[in-house]
PDB file of C-alpha atoms in Angstrom:
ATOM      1  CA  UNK A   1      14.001 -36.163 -78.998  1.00  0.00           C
ATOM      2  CA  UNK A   2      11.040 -37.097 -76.909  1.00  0.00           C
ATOM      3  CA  UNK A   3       8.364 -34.387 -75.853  1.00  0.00           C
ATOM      4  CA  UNK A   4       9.136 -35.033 -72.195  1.00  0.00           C
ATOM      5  CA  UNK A   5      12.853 -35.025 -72.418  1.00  0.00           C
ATOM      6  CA  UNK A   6      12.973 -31.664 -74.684  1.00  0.00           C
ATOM      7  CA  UNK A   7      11.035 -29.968 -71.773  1.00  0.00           C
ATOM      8  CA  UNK A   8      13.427 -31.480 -69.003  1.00  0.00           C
ATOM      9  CA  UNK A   9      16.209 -29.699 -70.849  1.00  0.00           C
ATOM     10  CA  UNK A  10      14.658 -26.423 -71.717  1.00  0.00           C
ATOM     11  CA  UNK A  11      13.763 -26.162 -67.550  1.00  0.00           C
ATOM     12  CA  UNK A  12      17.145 -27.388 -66.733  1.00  0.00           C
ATOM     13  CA  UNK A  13      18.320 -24.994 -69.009  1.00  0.00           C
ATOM     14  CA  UNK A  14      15.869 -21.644 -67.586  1.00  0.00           C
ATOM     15  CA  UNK A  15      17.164 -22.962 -64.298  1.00  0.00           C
ATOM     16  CA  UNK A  16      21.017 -22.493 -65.364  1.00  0.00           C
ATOM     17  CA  UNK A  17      20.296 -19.264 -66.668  1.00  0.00           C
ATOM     18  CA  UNK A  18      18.459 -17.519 -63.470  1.00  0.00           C
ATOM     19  CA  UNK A  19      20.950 -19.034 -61.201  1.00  0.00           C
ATOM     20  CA  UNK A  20      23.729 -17.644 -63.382  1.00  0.00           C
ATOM     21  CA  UNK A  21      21.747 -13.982 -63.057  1.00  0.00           C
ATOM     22  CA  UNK A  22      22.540 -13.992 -59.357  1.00  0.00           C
ATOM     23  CA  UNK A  23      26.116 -14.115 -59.611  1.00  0.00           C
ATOM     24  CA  UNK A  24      28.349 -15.878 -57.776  1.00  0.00           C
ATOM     25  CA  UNK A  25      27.342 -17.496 -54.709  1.00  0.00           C
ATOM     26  CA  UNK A  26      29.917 -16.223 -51.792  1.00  0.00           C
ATOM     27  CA  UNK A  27      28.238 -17.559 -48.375  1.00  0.00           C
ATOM     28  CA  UNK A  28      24.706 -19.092 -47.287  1.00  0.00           C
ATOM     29  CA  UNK A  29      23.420 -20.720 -44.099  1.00  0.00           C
ATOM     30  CA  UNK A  30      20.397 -23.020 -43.661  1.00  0.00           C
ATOM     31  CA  UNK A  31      20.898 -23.199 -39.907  1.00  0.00           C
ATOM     32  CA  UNK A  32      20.764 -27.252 -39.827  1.00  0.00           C
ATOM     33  CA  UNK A  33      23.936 -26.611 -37.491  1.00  0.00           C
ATOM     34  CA  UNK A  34      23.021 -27.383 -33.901  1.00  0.00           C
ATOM     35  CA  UNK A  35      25.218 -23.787 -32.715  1.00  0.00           C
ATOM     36  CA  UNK A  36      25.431 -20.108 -34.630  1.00  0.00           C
ATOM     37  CA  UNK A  37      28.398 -20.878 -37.222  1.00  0.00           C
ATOM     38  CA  UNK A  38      31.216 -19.511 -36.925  1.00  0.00           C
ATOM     39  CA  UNK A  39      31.157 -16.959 -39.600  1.00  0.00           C
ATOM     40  CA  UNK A  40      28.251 -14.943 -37.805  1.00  0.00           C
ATOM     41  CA  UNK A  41      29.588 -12.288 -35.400  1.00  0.00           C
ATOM     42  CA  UNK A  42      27.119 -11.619 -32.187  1.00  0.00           C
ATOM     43  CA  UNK A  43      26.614  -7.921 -30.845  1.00  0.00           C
ATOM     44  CA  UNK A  44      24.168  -7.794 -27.886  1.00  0.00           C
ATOM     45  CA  UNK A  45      23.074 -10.959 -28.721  1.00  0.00           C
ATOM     46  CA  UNK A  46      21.319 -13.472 -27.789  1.00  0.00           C
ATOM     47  CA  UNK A  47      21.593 -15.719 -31.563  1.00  0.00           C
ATOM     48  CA  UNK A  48      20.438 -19.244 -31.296  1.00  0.00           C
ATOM     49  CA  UNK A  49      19.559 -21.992 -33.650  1.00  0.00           C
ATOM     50  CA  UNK A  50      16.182 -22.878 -32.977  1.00  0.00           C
ATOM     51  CA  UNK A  51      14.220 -26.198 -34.603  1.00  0.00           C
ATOM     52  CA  UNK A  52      16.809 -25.600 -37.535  1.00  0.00           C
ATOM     53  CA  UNK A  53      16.335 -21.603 -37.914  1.00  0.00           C
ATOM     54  CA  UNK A  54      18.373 -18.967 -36.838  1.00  0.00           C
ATOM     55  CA  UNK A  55      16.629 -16.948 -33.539  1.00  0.00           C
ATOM     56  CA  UNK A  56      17.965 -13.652 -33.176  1.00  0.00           C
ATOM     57  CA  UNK A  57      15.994 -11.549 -29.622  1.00  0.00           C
ATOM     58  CA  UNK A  58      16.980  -8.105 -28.483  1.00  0.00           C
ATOM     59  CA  UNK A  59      18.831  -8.664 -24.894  1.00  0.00           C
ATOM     60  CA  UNK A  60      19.647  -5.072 -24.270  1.00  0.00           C
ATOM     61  CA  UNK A  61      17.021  -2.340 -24.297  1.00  0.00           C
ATOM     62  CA  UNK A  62      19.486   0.395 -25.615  1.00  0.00           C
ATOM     63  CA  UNK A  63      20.115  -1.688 -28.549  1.00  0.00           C
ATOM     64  CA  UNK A  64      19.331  -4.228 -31.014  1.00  0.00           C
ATOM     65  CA  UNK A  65      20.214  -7.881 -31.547  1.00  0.00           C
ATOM     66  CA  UNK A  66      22.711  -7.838 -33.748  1.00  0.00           C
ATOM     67  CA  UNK A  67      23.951 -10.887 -35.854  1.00  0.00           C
ATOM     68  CA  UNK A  68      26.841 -10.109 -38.648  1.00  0.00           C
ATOM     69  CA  UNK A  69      28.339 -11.752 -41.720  1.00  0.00           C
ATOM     70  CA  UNK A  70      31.174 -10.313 -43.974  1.00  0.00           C
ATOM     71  CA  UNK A  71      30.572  -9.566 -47.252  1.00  0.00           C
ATOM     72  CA  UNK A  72      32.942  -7.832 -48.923  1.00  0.00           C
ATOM     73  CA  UNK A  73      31.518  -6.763 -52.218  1.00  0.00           C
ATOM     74  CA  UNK A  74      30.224  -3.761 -53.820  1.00  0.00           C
ATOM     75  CA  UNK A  75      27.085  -5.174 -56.011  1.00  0.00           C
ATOM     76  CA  UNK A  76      25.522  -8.269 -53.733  1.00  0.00           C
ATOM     77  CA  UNK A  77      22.012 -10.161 -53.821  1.00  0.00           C
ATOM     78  CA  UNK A  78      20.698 -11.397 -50.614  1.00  0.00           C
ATOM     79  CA  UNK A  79      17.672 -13.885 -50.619  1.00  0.00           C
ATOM     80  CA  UNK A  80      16.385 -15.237 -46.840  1.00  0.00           C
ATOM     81  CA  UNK A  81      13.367 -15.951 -45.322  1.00  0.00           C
ATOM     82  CA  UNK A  82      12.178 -14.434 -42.245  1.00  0.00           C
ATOM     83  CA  UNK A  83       9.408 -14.845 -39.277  1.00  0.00           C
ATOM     84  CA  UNK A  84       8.722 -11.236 -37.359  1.00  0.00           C
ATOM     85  CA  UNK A  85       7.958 -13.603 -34.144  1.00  0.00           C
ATOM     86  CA  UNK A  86       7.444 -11.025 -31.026  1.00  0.00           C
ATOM     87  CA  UNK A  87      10.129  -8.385 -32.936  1.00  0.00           C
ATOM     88  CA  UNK A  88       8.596  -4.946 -33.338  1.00  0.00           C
ATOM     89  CA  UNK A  89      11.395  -4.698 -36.825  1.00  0.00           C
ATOM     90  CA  UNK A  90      14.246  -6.387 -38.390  1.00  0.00           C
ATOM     91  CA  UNK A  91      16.486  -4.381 -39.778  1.00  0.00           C
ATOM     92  CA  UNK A  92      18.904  -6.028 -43.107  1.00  0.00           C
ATOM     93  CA  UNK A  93      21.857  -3.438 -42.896  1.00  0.00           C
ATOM     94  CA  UNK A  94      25.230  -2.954 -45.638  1.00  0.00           C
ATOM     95  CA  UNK A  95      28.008  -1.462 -42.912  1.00  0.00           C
ATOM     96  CA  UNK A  96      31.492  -0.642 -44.725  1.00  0.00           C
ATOM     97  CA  UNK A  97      33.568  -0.944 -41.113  1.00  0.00           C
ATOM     98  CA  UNK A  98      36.115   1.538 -42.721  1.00  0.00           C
ATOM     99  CA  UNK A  99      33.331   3.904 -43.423  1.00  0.00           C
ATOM    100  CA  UNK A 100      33.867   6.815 -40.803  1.00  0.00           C
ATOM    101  CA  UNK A 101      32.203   9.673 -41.457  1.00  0.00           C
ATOM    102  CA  UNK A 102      28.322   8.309 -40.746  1.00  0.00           C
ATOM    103  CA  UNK A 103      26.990   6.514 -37.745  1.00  0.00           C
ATOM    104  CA  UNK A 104      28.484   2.968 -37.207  1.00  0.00           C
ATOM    105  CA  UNK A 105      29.382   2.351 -40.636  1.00  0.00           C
ATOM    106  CA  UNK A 106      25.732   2.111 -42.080  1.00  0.00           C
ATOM    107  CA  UNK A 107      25.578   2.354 -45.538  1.00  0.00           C
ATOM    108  CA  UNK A 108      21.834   0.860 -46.724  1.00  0.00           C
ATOM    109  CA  UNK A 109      18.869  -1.039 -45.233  1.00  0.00           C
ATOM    110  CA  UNK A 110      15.806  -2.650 -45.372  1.00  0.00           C
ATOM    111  CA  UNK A 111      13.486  -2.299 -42.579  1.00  0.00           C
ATOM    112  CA  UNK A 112      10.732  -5.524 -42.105  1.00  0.00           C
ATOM    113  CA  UNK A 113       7.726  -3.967 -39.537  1.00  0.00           C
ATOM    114  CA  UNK A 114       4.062  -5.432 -39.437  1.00  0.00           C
ATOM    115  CA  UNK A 115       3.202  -2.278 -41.295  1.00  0.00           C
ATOM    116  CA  UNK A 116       5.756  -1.223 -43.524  1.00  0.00           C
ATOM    117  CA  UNK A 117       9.018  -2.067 -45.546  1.00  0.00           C
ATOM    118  CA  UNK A 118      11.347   0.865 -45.376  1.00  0.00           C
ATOM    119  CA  UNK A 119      14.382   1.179 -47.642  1.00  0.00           C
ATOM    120  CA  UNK A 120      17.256   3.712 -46.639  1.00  0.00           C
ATOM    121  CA  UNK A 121      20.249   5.318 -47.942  1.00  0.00           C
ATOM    122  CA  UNK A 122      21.925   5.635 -44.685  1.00  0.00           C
ATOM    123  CA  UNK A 123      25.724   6.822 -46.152  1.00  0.00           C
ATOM    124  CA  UNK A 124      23.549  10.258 -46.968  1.00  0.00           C
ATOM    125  CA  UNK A 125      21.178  10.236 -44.295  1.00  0.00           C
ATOM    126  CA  UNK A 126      22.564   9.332 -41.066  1.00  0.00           C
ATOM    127  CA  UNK A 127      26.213  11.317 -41.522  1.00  0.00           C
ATOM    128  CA  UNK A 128      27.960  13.010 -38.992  1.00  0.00           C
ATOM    129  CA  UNK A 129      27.291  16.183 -40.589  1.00  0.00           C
ATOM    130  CA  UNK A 130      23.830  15.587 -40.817  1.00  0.00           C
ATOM    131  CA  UNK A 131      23.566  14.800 -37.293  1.00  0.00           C
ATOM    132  CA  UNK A 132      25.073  17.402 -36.135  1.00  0.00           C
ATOM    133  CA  UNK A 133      22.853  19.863 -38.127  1.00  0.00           C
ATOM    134  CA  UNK A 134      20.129  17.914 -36.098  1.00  0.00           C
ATOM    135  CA  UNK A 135      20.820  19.462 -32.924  1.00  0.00           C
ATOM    136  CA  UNK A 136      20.063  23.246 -34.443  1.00  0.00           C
ATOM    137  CA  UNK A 137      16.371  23.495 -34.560  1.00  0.00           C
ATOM    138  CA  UNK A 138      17.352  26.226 -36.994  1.00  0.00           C
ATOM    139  CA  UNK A 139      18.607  23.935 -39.684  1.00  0.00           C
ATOM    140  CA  UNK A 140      15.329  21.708 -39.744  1.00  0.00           C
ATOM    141  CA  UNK A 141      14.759  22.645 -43.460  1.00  0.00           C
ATOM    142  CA  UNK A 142      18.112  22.145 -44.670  1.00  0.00           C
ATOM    143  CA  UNK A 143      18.065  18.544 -42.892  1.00  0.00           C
ATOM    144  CA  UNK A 144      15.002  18.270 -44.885  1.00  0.00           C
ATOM    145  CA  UNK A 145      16.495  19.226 -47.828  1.00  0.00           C
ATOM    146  CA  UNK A 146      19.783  17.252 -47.630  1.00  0.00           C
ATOM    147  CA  UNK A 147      18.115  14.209 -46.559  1.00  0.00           C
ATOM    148  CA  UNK A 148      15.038  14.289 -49.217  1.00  0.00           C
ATOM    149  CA  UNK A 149      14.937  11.067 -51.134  1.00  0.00           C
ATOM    150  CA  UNK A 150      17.215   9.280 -49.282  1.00  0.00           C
ATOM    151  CA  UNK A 151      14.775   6.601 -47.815  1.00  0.00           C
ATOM    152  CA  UNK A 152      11.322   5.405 -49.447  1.00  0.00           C
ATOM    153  CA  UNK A 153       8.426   3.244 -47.397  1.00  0.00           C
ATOM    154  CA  UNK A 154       6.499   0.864 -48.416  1.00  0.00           C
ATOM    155  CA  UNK A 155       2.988   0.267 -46.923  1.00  0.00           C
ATOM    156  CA  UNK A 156       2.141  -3.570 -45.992  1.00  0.00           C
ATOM    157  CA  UNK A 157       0.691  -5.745 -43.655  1.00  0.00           C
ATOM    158  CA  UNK A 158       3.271  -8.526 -42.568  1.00  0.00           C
ATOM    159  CA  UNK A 159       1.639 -11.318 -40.384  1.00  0.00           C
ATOM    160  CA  UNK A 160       4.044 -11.853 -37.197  1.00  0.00           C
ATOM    161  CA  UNK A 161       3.740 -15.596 -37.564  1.00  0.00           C
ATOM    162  CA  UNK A 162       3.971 -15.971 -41.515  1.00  0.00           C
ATOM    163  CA  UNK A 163       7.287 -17.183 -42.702  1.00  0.00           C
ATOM    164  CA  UNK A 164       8.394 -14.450 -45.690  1.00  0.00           C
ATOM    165  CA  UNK A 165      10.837 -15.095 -48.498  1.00  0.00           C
ATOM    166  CA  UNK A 166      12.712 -11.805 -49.355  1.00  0.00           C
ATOM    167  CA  UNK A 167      15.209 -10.807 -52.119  1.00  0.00           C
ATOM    168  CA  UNK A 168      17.587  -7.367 -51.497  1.00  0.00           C
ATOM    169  CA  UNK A 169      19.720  -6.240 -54.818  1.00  0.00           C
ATOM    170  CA  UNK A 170      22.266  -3.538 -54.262  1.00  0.00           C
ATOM    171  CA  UNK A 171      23.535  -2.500 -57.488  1.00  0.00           C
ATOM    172  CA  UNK A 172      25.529   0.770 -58.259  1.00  0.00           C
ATOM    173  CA  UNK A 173      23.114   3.283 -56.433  1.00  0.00           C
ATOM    174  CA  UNK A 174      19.884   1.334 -56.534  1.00  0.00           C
ATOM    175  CA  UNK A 175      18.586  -1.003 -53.638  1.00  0.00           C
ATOM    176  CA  UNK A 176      15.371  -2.852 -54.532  1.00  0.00           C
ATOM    177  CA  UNK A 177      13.242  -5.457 -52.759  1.00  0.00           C
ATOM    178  CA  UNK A 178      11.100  -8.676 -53.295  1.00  0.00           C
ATOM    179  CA  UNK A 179       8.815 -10.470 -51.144  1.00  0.00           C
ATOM    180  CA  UNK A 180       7.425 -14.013 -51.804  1.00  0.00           C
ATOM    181  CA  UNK A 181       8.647 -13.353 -55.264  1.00  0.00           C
ATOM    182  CA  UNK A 182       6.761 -10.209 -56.082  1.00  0.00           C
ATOM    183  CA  UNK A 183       8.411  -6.594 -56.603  1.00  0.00           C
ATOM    184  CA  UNK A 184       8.197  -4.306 -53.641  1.00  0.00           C
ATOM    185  CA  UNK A 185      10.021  -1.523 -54.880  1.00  0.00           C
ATOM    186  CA  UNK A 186      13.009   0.400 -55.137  1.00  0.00           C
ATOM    187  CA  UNK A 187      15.395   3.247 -54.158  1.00  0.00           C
ATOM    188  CA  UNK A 188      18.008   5.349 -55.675  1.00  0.00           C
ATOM    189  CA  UNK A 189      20.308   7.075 -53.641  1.00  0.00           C
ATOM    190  CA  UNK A 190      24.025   7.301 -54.237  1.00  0.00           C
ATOM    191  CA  UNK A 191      25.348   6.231 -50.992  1.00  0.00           C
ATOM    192  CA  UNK A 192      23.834   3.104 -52.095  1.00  0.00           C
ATOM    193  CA  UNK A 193      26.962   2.816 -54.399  1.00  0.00           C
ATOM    194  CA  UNK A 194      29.540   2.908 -51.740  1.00  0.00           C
ATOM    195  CA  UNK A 195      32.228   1.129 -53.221  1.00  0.00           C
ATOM    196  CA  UNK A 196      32.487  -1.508 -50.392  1.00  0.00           C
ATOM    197  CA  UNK A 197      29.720  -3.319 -47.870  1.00  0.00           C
ATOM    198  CA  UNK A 198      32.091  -5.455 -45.831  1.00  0.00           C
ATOM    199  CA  UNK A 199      29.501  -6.709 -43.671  1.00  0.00           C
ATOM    200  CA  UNK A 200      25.967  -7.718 -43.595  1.00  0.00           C
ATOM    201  CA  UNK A 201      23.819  -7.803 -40.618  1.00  0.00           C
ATOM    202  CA  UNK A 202      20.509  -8.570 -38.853  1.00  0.00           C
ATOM    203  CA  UNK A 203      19.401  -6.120 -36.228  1.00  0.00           C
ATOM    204  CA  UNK A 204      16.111  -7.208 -34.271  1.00  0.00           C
ATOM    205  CA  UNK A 205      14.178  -4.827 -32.047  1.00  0.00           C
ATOM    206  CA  UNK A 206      12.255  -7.064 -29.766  1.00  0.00           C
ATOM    207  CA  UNK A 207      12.230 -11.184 -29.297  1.00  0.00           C
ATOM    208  CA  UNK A 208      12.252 -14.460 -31.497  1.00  0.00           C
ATOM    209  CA  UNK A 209      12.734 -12.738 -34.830  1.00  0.00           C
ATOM    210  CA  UNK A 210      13.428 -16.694 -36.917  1.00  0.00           C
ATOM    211  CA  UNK A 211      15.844 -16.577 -40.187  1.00  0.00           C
ATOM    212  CA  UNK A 212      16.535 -19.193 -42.574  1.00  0.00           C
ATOM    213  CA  UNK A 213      17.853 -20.004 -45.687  1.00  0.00           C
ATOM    214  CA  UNK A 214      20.413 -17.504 -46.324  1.00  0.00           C
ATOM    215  CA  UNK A 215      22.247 -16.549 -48.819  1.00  0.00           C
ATOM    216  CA  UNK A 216      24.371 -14.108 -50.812  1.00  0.00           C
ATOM    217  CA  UNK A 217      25.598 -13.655 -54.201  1.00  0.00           C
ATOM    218  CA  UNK A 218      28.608 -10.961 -55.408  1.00  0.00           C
ATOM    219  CA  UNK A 219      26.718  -9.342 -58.542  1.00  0.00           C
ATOM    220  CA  UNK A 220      29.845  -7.858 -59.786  1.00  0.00           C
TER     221      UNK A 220
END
């Protein structure tokens, strides 16, 4: 076999192989589409597809843009690239809609800032229970207690106006991050292993946050 033909099949074959690492491929979205598709759910919108990109801008000041996608898996990968525009932070969010006992459903999230990337366990920290306890200025070191280790930041400085490429892994209780390619970091928590995420979403606080290039893989 030729030198040249013997490398064209051992990258072909390295290619195979990492694809095969994410999984199965269950939905993605390259905006080309001149509307939102169908799939994506809107809550206080407004989504748009803007010069092939998705543009998701906060039209409510008592909430954030919201744009939605089921999933329906326990283990997922999510790769898309993103553009911070005039948002102040996108928020990637797991919700299990069945989930009842913590605020709207959250389960994880990543949170993309210009100065940080924040990674939550939101099953553990954002309960009911927890929320209630809240409201008693006497049970500000139990909160603290409960709710220790449940969320790790990450120090960065993301350029409004750069286009990012960012991976999100949820397997059993750990949720870890890439950016451009290169490790972030990690969290363990075990609401992270919440047996279902049916849904995925955006949430943008602030204007002309651009996605693109989305997609999701069940890891399971």
């Amino acid at each position: 076999m030729k030198p040249n033909a013997f490398l064209c099949l051992l990258l072909l074959a390295i290619s195979t192989m990492a694809f095969a690492e994410k999984g199965t491929l269950i939905f993605s979205d390259d905006f080309s589409a001149p509307e939102v598709g169908k799939a994506w759910k809107a809550q206080w919108p407004a989504l748009a597809i803007a010069d092939g990109a998705l543009n998701i801008s906060q039209a409510k000041p008592e909430h954030s843009a919201v744009g939605l996608v089921p999933v329906g898996k326990k283990d997922v990968r999510i790769e898309f690239k993103f553009k911070l525009g005039a948002a102040t932070g996108i928020n990637a969010v797991f919700n299990d809609r069945d989930f009842k006992e913590g605020h709207g459903g959250h389960l994880c999230r990543v949170s993309l800032s210009p100065r940080q990337i924040f990674l939550a366990d939101d099953k553990e920290r954002l309960s009911h229970a927890i929320e209630e306890m809240k409201k008693d200025p006497a049970k500000k070191a139990e909160v603290a207690k409960l709710v220790a280790g449940r969320s790790k930041s990450f120090p960065m400085k993301l350029d409004p106006q750069t286009w990012y490429q960012i991976a999100i892994e949820v397997i059993g209780d750990e949720l870890s991050v890439t950016l451009d390619g290169k490790p972030i970091g990690s969290l363990k928590s075990s609401g992270i292993a919440h047996p279902m995420k049916s849904d995925f979403y955006f949430a943008v606080s602030g204007k002309d946050a651009l996605f693109d290039d989305l997609k999701i893989w069940d890891l399971q």
